[in-house]
CSV table of N, CA and C in Angstrom, one decimal:
chain,number,residue,atom,x,y,z
A,1,UNK,N,0.8,-1.2,0.0
A,1,UNK,CA,0.0,0.0,0.0
A,1,UNK,C,0.9,1.2,0.0
A,2,UNK,N,0.6,2.2,-0.8
A,2,UNK,CA,1.4,3.4,-1.0
A,2,UNK,C,0.7,4.5,-0.1
A,3,UNK,N,1.6,5.4,0.4
A,3,UNK,CA,1.1,6.6,1.1
A,3,UNK,C,1.0,7.7,0.0
A,4,UNK,N,-0.2,8.3,-0.1
A,4,UNK,CA,-0.4,9.4,-1.1
A,4,UNK,C,-1.3,10.4,-0.6
A,5,UNK,N,-1.0,11.7,-0.9
A,5,UNK,CA,-1.8,12.8,-0.6
A,5,UNK,C,-1.8,13.7,-1.9
A,6,UNK,N,-2.7,13.3,-2.8
A,6,UNK,CA,-2.7,14.0,-4.1
A,6,UNK,C,-4.1,14.7,-4.2
A,7,UNK,N,-4.1,16.0,-4.5
A,7,UNK,CA,-5.3,16.7,-4.6
A,7,UNK,C,-5.3,17.5,-5.9
A,8,UNK,N,-6.4,17.4,-6.6
A,8,UNK,CA,-6.5,18.1,-7.9
A,8,UNK,C,-7.8,18.9,-8.0
A,9,UNK,N,-7.8,20.0,-8.7
A,9,UNK,CA,-8.9,20.8,-9.0
A,9,UNK,C,-9.1,20.6,-10.5
A,10,UNK,N,-10.2,19.9,-10.9
A,10,UNK,CA,-10.5,19.6,-12.3
A,10,UNK,C,-11.7,20.5,-12.7
A,11,UNK,N,-11.6,21.0,-14.0
A,11,UNK,CA,-12.7,21.8,-14.5
A,11,UNK,C,-12.9,21.3,-16.0
A,12,UNK,N,-14.2,21.1,-16.4
A,12,UNK,CA,-14.5,20.9,-17.8
A,12,UNK,C,-15.9,21.3,-18.1
A,13,UNK,N,-16.2,21.6,-19.3
A,13,UNK,CA,-17.4,22.2,-19.7
A,13,UNK,C,-18.2,21.3,-20.6
A,14,UNK,N,-19.5,21.6,-20.8
A,14,UNK,CA,-20.3,20.9,-21.8
A,14,UNK,C,-19.8,21.3,-23.2
A,15,UNK,N,-20.2,20.5,-24.1
A,15,UNK,CA,-19.7,20.7,-25.5
A,15,UNK,C,-20.3,22.1,-26.0
A,16,UNK,N,-19.4,22.9,-26.5
A,16,UNK,CA,-19.7,24.3,-27.0
A,16,UNK,C,-20.3,25.1,-25.9
A,17,UNK,N,-20.0,24.8,-24.6
A,17,UNK,CA,-20.6,25.5,-23.5
A,17,UNK,C,-22.1,25.7,-23.5
A,18,UNK,N,-22.7,24.7,-24.0
A,18,UNK,CA,-24.2,24.7,-24.0
A,18,UNK,C,-24.7,24.5,-22.6
A,19,UNK,N,-25.8,25.2,-22.2
A,19,UNK,CA,-26.4,25.1,-20.9
A,19,UNK,C,-27.2,23.9,-20.7
A,20,UNK,N,-26.5,22.7,-20.6
A,20,UNK,CA,-27.1,21.4,-20.6
A,20,UNK,C,-27.3,20.9,-19.1
A,21,UNK,N,-26.7,21.5,-18.2
A,21,UNK,CA,-26.8,20.9,-16.8
A,21,UNK,C,-27.9,21.7,-16.0
A,22,UNK,N,-29.1,21.3,-16.3
A,22,UNK,CA,-30.2,22.0,-15.5
A,22,UNK,C,-30.4,21.3,-14.2
A,23,UNK,N,-31.3,21.8,-13.4
A,23,UNK,CA,-31.5,21.2,-12.0
A,23,UNK,C,-31.8,19.7,-12.0
A,24,UNK,N,-32.6,19.3,-13.0
A,24,UNK,CA,-32.9,17.9,-13.1
A,24,UNK,C,-31.7,17.0,-13.4
A,25,UNK,N,-30.9,17.4,-14.3
A,25,UNK,CA,-29.7,16.6,-14.6
A,25,UNK,C,-28.6,16.7,-13.5
A,26,UNK,N,-28.5,17.9,-12.9
A,26,UNK,CA,-27.5,18.1,-11.9
A,26,UNK,C,-27.8,17.2,-10.7
A,27,UNK,N,-29.1,17.1,-10.3
A,27,UNK,CA,-29.4,16.3,-9.2
A,27,UNK,C,-29.0,14.8,-9.3
A,28,UNK,N,-28.9,14.4,-10.5
A,28,UNK,CA,-28.4,13.0,-10.8
A,28,UNK,C,-27.0,12.9,-11.2
A,29,UNK,N,-26.4,13.9,-11.8
A,29,UNK,CA,-25.1,13.9,-12.3
A,29,UNK,C,-24.0,13.9,-11.2
A,30,UNK,N,-24.1,14.7,-10.2
A,30,UNK,CA,-23.1,14.8,-9.2
A,30,UNK,C,-23.1,13.5,-8.3
A,31,UNK,N,-24.2,13.0,-7.9
A,31,UNK,CA,-24.1,11.7,-7.2
A,31,UNK,C,-23.5,10.6,-8.0
A,32,UNK,N,-23.8,10.6,-9.3
A,32,UNK,CA,-23.3,9.6,-10.2
A,32,UNK,C,-21.8,9.7,-10.3
A,33,UNK,N,-21.3,10.9,-10.5
A,33,UNK,CA,-19.8,11.1,-10.6
A,33,UNK,C,-19.1,10.7,-9.3
A,34,UNK,N,-19.7,11.0,-8.1
A,34,UNK,CA,-19.1,10.6,-6.9
A,34,UNK,C,-19.1,9.1,-6.8
A,35,UNK,N,-20.2,8.4,-7.2
A,35,UNK,CA,-20.2,7.0,-7.1
A,35,UNK,C,-19.2,6.3,-8.1
A,36,UNK,N,-19.1,6.9,-9.3
A,36,UNK,CA,-18.1,6.4,-10.3
A,36,UNK,C,-16.7,6.6,-9.8
A,37,UNK,N,-16.4,7.8,-9.2
A,37,UNK,CA,-15.1,8.0,-8.6
A,37,UNK,C,-14.8,7.0,-7.5
A,38,UNK,N,-15.7,6.8,-6.6
A,38,UNK,CA,-15.5,5.8,-5.6
A,38,UNK,C,-15.2,4.4,-6.1
A,39,UNK,N,-15.8,4.0,-7.2
A,39,UNK,CA,-15.5,2.7,-7.8
A,39,UNK,C,-14.1,2.7,-8.4
A,40,UNK,N,-13.5,3.9,-8.7
A,40,UNK,CA,-12.1,4.0,-9.2
A,40,UNK,C,-11.1,4.2,-8.0
A,41,UNK,N,-11.6,4.1,-6.8
A,41,UNK,CA,-10.8,4.3,-5.6
A,41,UNK,C,-10.3,5.8,-5.5
A,42,UNK,N,-11.1,6.7,-6.0
A,42,UNK,CA,-10.8,8.1,-5.9
A,42,UNK,C,-11.7,8.8,-4.9
A,43,UNK,N,-11.3,9.9,-4.4
A,43,UNK,CA,-12.1,10.6,-3.4
A,43,UNK,C,-12.5,12.0,-3.9
A,44,UNK,N,-13.8,12.2,-4.0
A,44,UNK,CA,-14.4,13.5,-4.4
A,44,UNK,C,-14.5,14.3,-3.1
A,45,UNK,N,-13.8,15.4,-3.0
A,45,UNK,CA,-13.9,16.3,-1.9
A,45,UNK,C,-14.9,17.3,-2.0
A,46,UNK,N,-15.2,17.7,-3.3
A,46,UNK,CA,-16.2,18.7,-3.6
A,46,UNK,C,-16.5,18.6,-5.1
A,47,UNK,N,-17.8,18.9,-5.4
A,47,UNK,CA,-18.2,19.0,-6.8
A,47,UNK,C,-19.4,20.0,-6.9
A,48,UNK,N,-19.3,20.8,-7.9
A,48,UNK,CA,-20.4,21.8,-8.2
A,48,UNK,C,-20.1,22.5,-9.5
A,49,UNK,N,-21.0,23.3,-10.0
A,49,UNK,CA,-20.8,23.9,-11.2
A,49,UNK,C,-21.9,24.8,-11.6
A,50,UNK,N,-22.0,25.1,-12.9
A,50,UNK,CA,-23.1,25.9,-13.4
A,50,UNK,C,-23.8,25.1,-14.5
A,51,UNK,N,-24.6,25.7,-15.3
A,51,UNK,CA,-25.3,25.0,-16.3
A,51,UNK,C,-24.4,24.5,-17.5
A,52,UNK,N,-23.2,25.1,-17.6
A,52,UNK,CA,-22.3,24.7,-18.7
A,52,UNK,C,-20.9,24.2,-18.3
A,53,UNK,N,-20.6,24.0,-17.0
A,53,UNK,CA,-19.3,23.4,-16.6
A,53,UNK,C,-19.4,22.9,-15.2
A,54,UNK,N,-18.4,22.1,-14.9
A,54,UNK,CA,-18.3,21.6,-13.5
A,54,UNK,C,-16.9,21.7,-13.0
A,55,UNK,N,-16.8,21.8,-11.6
A,55,UNK,CA,-15.5,21.8,-10.9
A,55,UNK,C,-15.5,20.6,-10.0
A,56,UNK,N,-14.4,19.9,-9.9
A,56,UNK,CA,-14.3,18.8,-9.0
A,56,UNK,C,-13.0,18.9,-8.2
A,57,UNK,N,-13.0,18.8,-6.9
A,57,UNK,CA,-11.8,18.6,-6.1
A,57,UNK,C,-11.7,17.1,-5.8
A,58,UNK,N,-10.7,16.5,-6.3
A,58,UNK,CA,-10.6,15.0,-6.2
A,58,UNK,C,-9.2,14.6,-5.8
A,59,UNK,N,-9.1,13.5,-5.1
A,59,UNK,CA,-7.8,12.8,-4.8
A,59,UNK,C,-7.9,11.5,-5.7
A,60,UNK,N,-6.9,11.4,-6.6
A,60,UNK,CA,-6.7,10.3,-7.5
A,60,UNK,C,-5.5,9.5,-7.1
A,61,UNK,N,-5.6,8.2,-6.8
A,61,UNK,CA,-4.5,7.4,-6.4
A,61,UNK,C,-3.4,7.3,-7.5
A,62,UNK,N,-2.2,7.1,-7.2
A,62,UNK,CA,-1.1,7.1,-8.2
A,62,UNK,C,-1.2,6.0,-9.2
A,63,UNK,N,-2.0,5.0,-8.9
A,63,UNK,CA,-2.2,3.9,-9.9
A,63,UNK,C,-3.1,4.3,-11.1
A,64,UNK,N,-3.7,5.5,-11.0
A,64,UNK,CA,-4.6,5.9,-12.1
A,64,UNK,C,-4.2,7.3,-12.5
A,65,UNK,N,-4.0,7.4,-13.8
A,65,UNK,CA,-3.6,8.8,-14.3
A,65,UNK,C,-4.8,9.7,-14.3
A,66,UNK,N,-4.5,11.0,-14.2
A,66,UNK,CA,-5.5,12.0,-14.3
A,66,UNK,C,-6.3,11.9,-15.5
A,67,UNK,N,-5.6,11.8,-16.7
A,67,UNK,CA,-6.3,11.7,-18.0
A,67,UNK,C,-7.3,10.5,-18.0
A,68,UNK,N,-6.9,9.4,-17.5
A,68,UNK,CA,-7.7,8.2,-17.4
A,68,UNK,C,-9.0,8.4,-16.5
A,69,UNK,N,-8.7,9.1,-15.4
A,69,UNK,CA,-9.9,9.4,-14.5
A,69,UNK,C,-10.9,10.3,-15.2
A,70,UNK,N,-10.4,11.4,-15.9
A,70,UNK,CA,-11.3,12.3,-16.6
A,70,UNK,C,-12.0,11.6,-17.7
A,71,UNK,N,-11.3,10.8,-18.5
A,71,UNK,CA,-11.9,10.0,-19.6
A,71,UNK,C,-13.0,9.2,-19.1
A,72,UNK,N,-12.8,8.4,-18.0
A,72,UNK,CA,-13.8,7.5,-17.5
A,72,UNK,C,-15.0,8.3,-16.9
A,73,UNK,N,-14.8,9.4,-16.2
A,73,UNK,CA,-15.9,10.1,-15.6
A,73,UNK,C,-16.7,10.8,-16.7
A,74,UNK,N,-16.0,11.5,-17.6
A,74,UNK,CA,-16.7,12.2,-18.7
A,74,UNK,C,-17.5,11.2,-19.6
A,75,UNK,N,-16.9,10.1,-20.0
A,75,UNK,CA,-17.5,9.1,-20.8
A,75,UNK,C,-18.7,8.5,-20.2
A,76,UNK,N,-18.6,8.0,-19.0
A,76,UNK,CA,-19.7,7.3,-18.3
A,76,UNK,C,-20.8,8.2,-17.9
A,77,UNK,N,-20.4,9.5,-17.5
A,77,UNK,CA,-21.5,10.4,-17.0
A,77,UNK,C,-22.3,10.9,-18.2
A,78,UNK,N,-21.7,11.2,-19.4
A,78,UNK,CA,-22.5,11.6,-20.5
A,78,UNK,C,-23.4,10.4,-21.0
A,79,UNK,N,-22.9,9.2,-21.0
A,79,UNK,CA,-23.7,8.1,-21.3
A,79,UNK,C,-24.9,7.9,-20.3
A,80,UNK,N,-24.6,8.0,-19.0
A,80,UNK,CA,-25.6,7.9,-18.0
A,80,UNK,C,-26.7,9.0,-18.2
A,81,UNK,N,-26.3,10.2,-18.4
A,81,UNK,CA,-27.3,11.3,-18.6
A,81,UNK,C,-28.2,11.1,-19.8
A,82,UNK,N,-27.6,10.6,-20.9
A,82,UNK,CA,-28.3,10.4,-22.1
A,82,UNK,C,-29.3,9.2,-22.0
A,83,UNK,N,-28.9,8.2,-21.2
A,83,UNK,CA,-29.8,7.0,-21.0
A,83,UNK,C,-30.9,7.4,-20.1
A,84,UNK,N,-30.7,8.2,-19.1
A,84,UNK,CA,-31.7,8.6,-18.1
A,84,UNK,C,-32.5,9.8,-18.4
A,85,UNK,N,-32.1,10.5,-19.4
A,85,UNK,CA,-32.9,11.7,-19.8
A,85,UNK,C,-33.1,11.8,-21.3
A,86,UNK,N,-33.7,10.7,-21.9
A,86,UNK,CA,-33.8,10.7,-23.3
A,86,UNK,C,-34.7,11.8,-23.9
A,87,UNK,N,-35.5,12.4,-23.0
A,87,UNK,CA,-36.4,13.5,-23.4
A,87,UNK,C,-35.7,14.8,-23.5
A,88,UNK,N,-34.5,14.9,-23.0
A,88,UNK,CA,-33.8,16.2,-23.0
A,88,UNK,C,-32.8,16.2,-24.2
A,89,UNK,N,-32.3,17.3,-24.5
A,89,UNK,CA,-31.3,17.4,-25.6
A,89,UNK,C,-30.1,16.5,-25.3
A,90,UNK,N,-29.5,16.0,-26.4
A,90,UNK,CA,-28.3,15.1,-26.2
A,90,UNK,C,-27.2,15.8,-25.4
A,91,UNK,N,-26.6,15.0,-24.4
A,91,UNK,CA,-25.6,15.6,-23.5
A,91,UNK,C,-24.3,15.1,-24.0
A,92,UNK,N,-23.3,16.1,-24.0
A,92,UNK,CA,-21.9,15.7,-24.2
A,92,UNK,C,-21.0,16.8,-23.6
A,93,UNK,N,-19.8,16.3,-23.2
A,93,UNK,CA,-18.8,17.2,-22.6
A,93,UNK,C,-17.9,17.7,-23.7
A,94,UNK,N,-17.2,18.8,-23.4
A,94,UNK,CA,-16.1,19.2,-24.3
A,94,UNK,C,-15.0,18.2,-24.3
A,95,UNK,N,-14.1,18.3,-25.2
A,95,UNK,CA,-13.0,17.4,-25.3
A,95,UNK,C,-11.9,17.7,-24.2
A,96,UNK,N,-11.6,18.9,-24.0
A,96,UNK,CA,-10.5,19.2,-23.0
A,96,UNK,C,-11.0,19.3,-21.6
A,97,UNK,N,-10.0,19.6,-20.7
A,97,UNK,CA,-10.3,19.9,-19.3
A,97,UNK,C,-9.1,20.7,-18.7
A,98,UNK,N,-9.4,21.3,-17.6
A,98,UNK,CA,-8.3,21.9,-16.9
A,98,UNK,C,-8.0,21.1,-15.6
A,99,UNK,N,-6.7,21.1,-15.2
A,99,UNK,CA,-6.3,20.4,-14.0
A,99,UNK,C,-5.3,21.3,-13.3
A,100,UNK,N,-5.5,21.4,-12.0
A,100,UNK,CA,-4.6,22.2,-11.2
A,100,UNK,C,-4.3,21.3,-9.9
A,101,UNK,N,-3.0,21.2,-9.6
A,101,UNK,CA,-2.6,20.4,-8.4
A,101,UNK,C,-2.7,21.4,-7.2
A,102,UNK,N,-3.1,20.8,-6.1
A,102,UNK,CA,-3.3,21.5,-4.8
A,102,UNK,C,-2.4,20.9,-3.8
A,103,UNK,N,-1.9,21.7,-2.9
A,103,UNK,CA,-1.3,21.3,-1.7
A,103,UNK,C,-2.3,21.1,-0.6
A,104,UNK,N,-2.0,20.3,0.4
A,104,UNK,CA,-2.9,20.1,1.5
A,104,UNK,C,-3.4,21.4,2.2
A,105,UNK,N,-2.6,22.4,2.2
A,105,UNK,CA,-2.9,23.7,2.8
A,105,UNK,C,-3.9,24.4,2.0
A,106,UNK,N,-4.0,24.1,0.7
A,106,UNK,CA,-4.9,24.8,-0.2
A,106,UNK,C,-6.3,24.1,-0.3
A,107,UNK,N,-6.4,22.9,0.2
A,107,UNK,CA,-7.5,22.1,0.0
A,107,UNK,C,-8.8,22.7,0.5
A,108,UNK,N,-8.8,23.2,1.7
A,108,UNK,CA,-10.1,23.8,2.3
A,108,UNK,C,-10.6,25.0,1.4
A,109,UNK,N,-9.7,25.9,1.0
A,109,UNK,CA,-10.1,27.0,0.2
A,109,UNK,C,-10.6,26.5,-1.2
A,110,UNK,N,-10.0,25.5,-1.8
A,110,UNK,CA,-10.4,25.0,-3.0
A,110,UNK,C,-11.8,24.4,-2.9
A,111,UNK,N,-12.0,23.6,-1.8
A,111,UNK,CA,-13.3,23.0,-1.6
A,111,UNK,C,-14.4,24.1,-1.5
A,112,UNK,N,-14.1,25.1,-0.7
A,112,UNK,CA,-15.1,26.2,-0.5
A,112,UNK,C,-15.4,26.9,-1.8
A,113,UNK,N,-14.3,27.1,-2.6
A,113,UNK,CA,-14.6,27.8,-3.9
A,113,UNK,C,-15.5,26.9,-4.8
A,114,UNK,N,-15.3,25.6,-4.9
A,114,UNK,CA,-16.1,24.8,-5.7
A,114,UNK,C,-17.5,24.7,-5.1
A,115,UNK,N,-17.7,24.6,-3.8
A,115,UNK,CA,-19.0,24.5,-3.2
A,115,UNK,C,-19.8,25.7,-3.4
A,116,UNK,N,-19.2,26.8,-3.8
A,116,UNK,CA,-19.9,28.1,-4.0
A,116,UNK,C,-19.9,28.6,-5.4
A,117,UNK,N,-19.8,27.6,-6.4
A,117,UNK,CA,-19.7,28.0,-7.8
A,117,UNK,C,-20.8,28.9,-8.3
A,118,UNK,N,-22.1,28.5,-7.9
A,118,UNK,CA,-23.2,29.3,-8.4
A,118,UNK,C,-23.1,30.7,-7.9
A,119,UNK,N,-22.8,30.9,-6.7
A,119,UNK,CA,-22.6,32.2,-6.1
A,119,UNK,C,-21.5,33.0,-6.7
A,120,UNK,N,-20.4,32.4,-7.0
A,120,UNK,CA,-19.3,33.0,-7.6
A,120,UNK,C,-19.7,33.5,-9.0
A,121,UNK,N,-20.4,32.7,-9.7
A,121,UNK,CA,-20.8,33.2,-11.1
A,121,UNK,C,-21.9,34.2,-11.0
A,122,UNK,N,-22.8,34.2,-10.1
A,122,UNK,CA,-23.8,35.2,-9.9
A,122,UNK,C,-23.2,36.6,-9.5
A,123,UNK,N,-22.2,36.5,-8.7
A,123,UNK,CA,-21.6,37.7,-8.1
A,123,UNK,C,-20.3,38.2,-8.9
A,124,UNK,N,-20.0,37.5,-10.0
A,124,UNK,CA,-18.8,37.8,-10.7
A,124,UNK,C,-17.5,37.7,-9.9
A,125,UNK,N,-17.4,36.7,-9.0
A,125,UNK,CA,-16.2,36.5,-8.2
A,125,UNK,C,-15.5,35.2,-8.5
A,126,UNK,N,-15.8,34.7,-9.7
A,126,UNK,CA,-15.2,33.5,-10.1
A,126,UNK,C,-13.7,33.8,-10.5
A,127,UNK,N,-12.8,32.9,-10.2
A,127,UNK,CA,-11.4,33.1,-10.5
A,127,UNK,C,-11.2,32.8,-12.0
A,128,UNK,N,-10.8,33.8,-12.8
A,128,UNK,CA,-10.7,33.7,-14.3
A,128,UNK,C,-9.9,32.5,-14.7
A,129,UNK,N,-8.7,32.3,-14.1
A,129,UNK,CA,-7.8,31.2,-14.5
A,129,UNK,C,-8.6,29.8,-14.4
A,130,UNK,N,-9.4,29.7,-13.4
A,130,UNK,CA,-10.1,28.4,-13.2
A,130,UNK,C,-11.3,28.2,-14.1
A,131,UNK,N,-11.7,29.3,-14.7
A,131,UNK,CA,-12.9,29.3,-15.6
A,131,UNK,C,-12.5,29.2,-17.1
A,132,UNK,N,-11.2,29.3,-17.3
A,132,UNK,CA,-10.7,29.3,-18.7
A,132,UNK,C,-10.6,27.9,-19.2
A,133,UNK,N,-11.6,27.4,-20.0
A,133,UNK,CA,-11.7,26.1,-20.5
A,133,UNK,C,-11.8,26.0,-22.0
A,134,UNK,N,-10.8,25.4,-22.6
A,134,UNK,CA,-11.0,25.1,-24.0
A,134,UNK,C,-10.2,23.8,-24.4
A,135,UNK,N,-10.2,23.5,-25.6
A,135,UNK,CA,-9.6,22.2,-26.0
A,135,UNK,C,-8.1,22.4,-26.4
A,136,UNK,N,-7.5,23.5,-26.2
A,136,UNK,CA,-6.1,23.7,-26.5
A,136,UNK,C,-5.3,23.4,-25.3
A,137,UNK,N,-4.1,22.9,-25.6
A,137,UNK,CA,-3.1,22.6,-24.6
A,137,UNK,C,-2.5,23.9,-24.1
A,138,UNK,N,-2.5,24.2,-22.8
A,138,UNK,CA,-1.9,25.4,-22.3
A,138,UNK,C,-1.1,25.1,-21.1
A,139,UNK,N,0.2,24.6,-21.3
A,139,UNK,CA,1.0,24.2,-20.2
A,139,UNK,C,1.6,25.4,-19.5
A,140,UNK,N,2.2,25.2,-18.3
A,140,UNK,CA,2.8,26.3,-17.6
A,140,UNK,C,4.0,26.7,-18.3
A,141,UNK,N,4.5,28.0,-18.0
A,141,UNK,CA,5.7,28.5,-18.7
A,141,UNK,C,6.9,28.0,-17.9
A,142,UNK,N,8.0,27.8,-18.7
A,142,UNK,CA,9.2,27.3,-18.0
A,142,UNK,C,9.7,28.3,-17.0
A,143,UNK,N,10.3,27.8,-15.9
A,143,UNK,CA,10.8,28.6,-14.9
A,143,UNK,C,12.2,29.2,-15.3
A,144,UNK,N,12.4,30.4,-15.1
A,144,UNK,CA,13.6,31.1,-15.4
A,144,UNK,C,14.5,31.1,-14.2
A,145,UNK,N,15.7,30.6,-14.4
A,145,UNK,CA,16.7,30.5,-13.2
A,145,UNK,C,17.4,31.8,-13.0
């Protein structure tokens, strides 16, 4: 058994940022994602979002890559929503996602930020960097010595 303390802030949107996550879907989507994450031995610390994107604070064990976690969650959740809400427009996620690593000292603030997503968007207090989602690769800049 490995010792690990890995915390990530993940963000991804609906395809073309369509407002597809209404109250009906949201009520089933978040518990589904938590359950799927549990089956992958991951821990969801917080999940919330708006009608066109979600934020997740998650611990992913070293045996599972971040990319694989996101792939499994996005694929299975879109399938789940389309199967359970055939009367609603087709649901799909964007291709890309954002990922930010967190230290243990940042965890509580990140959880609070995610749990208050709707308020942040209503009050224009969302953190721009965390809301910047597209399909392009945007790595960090090299450190200058």
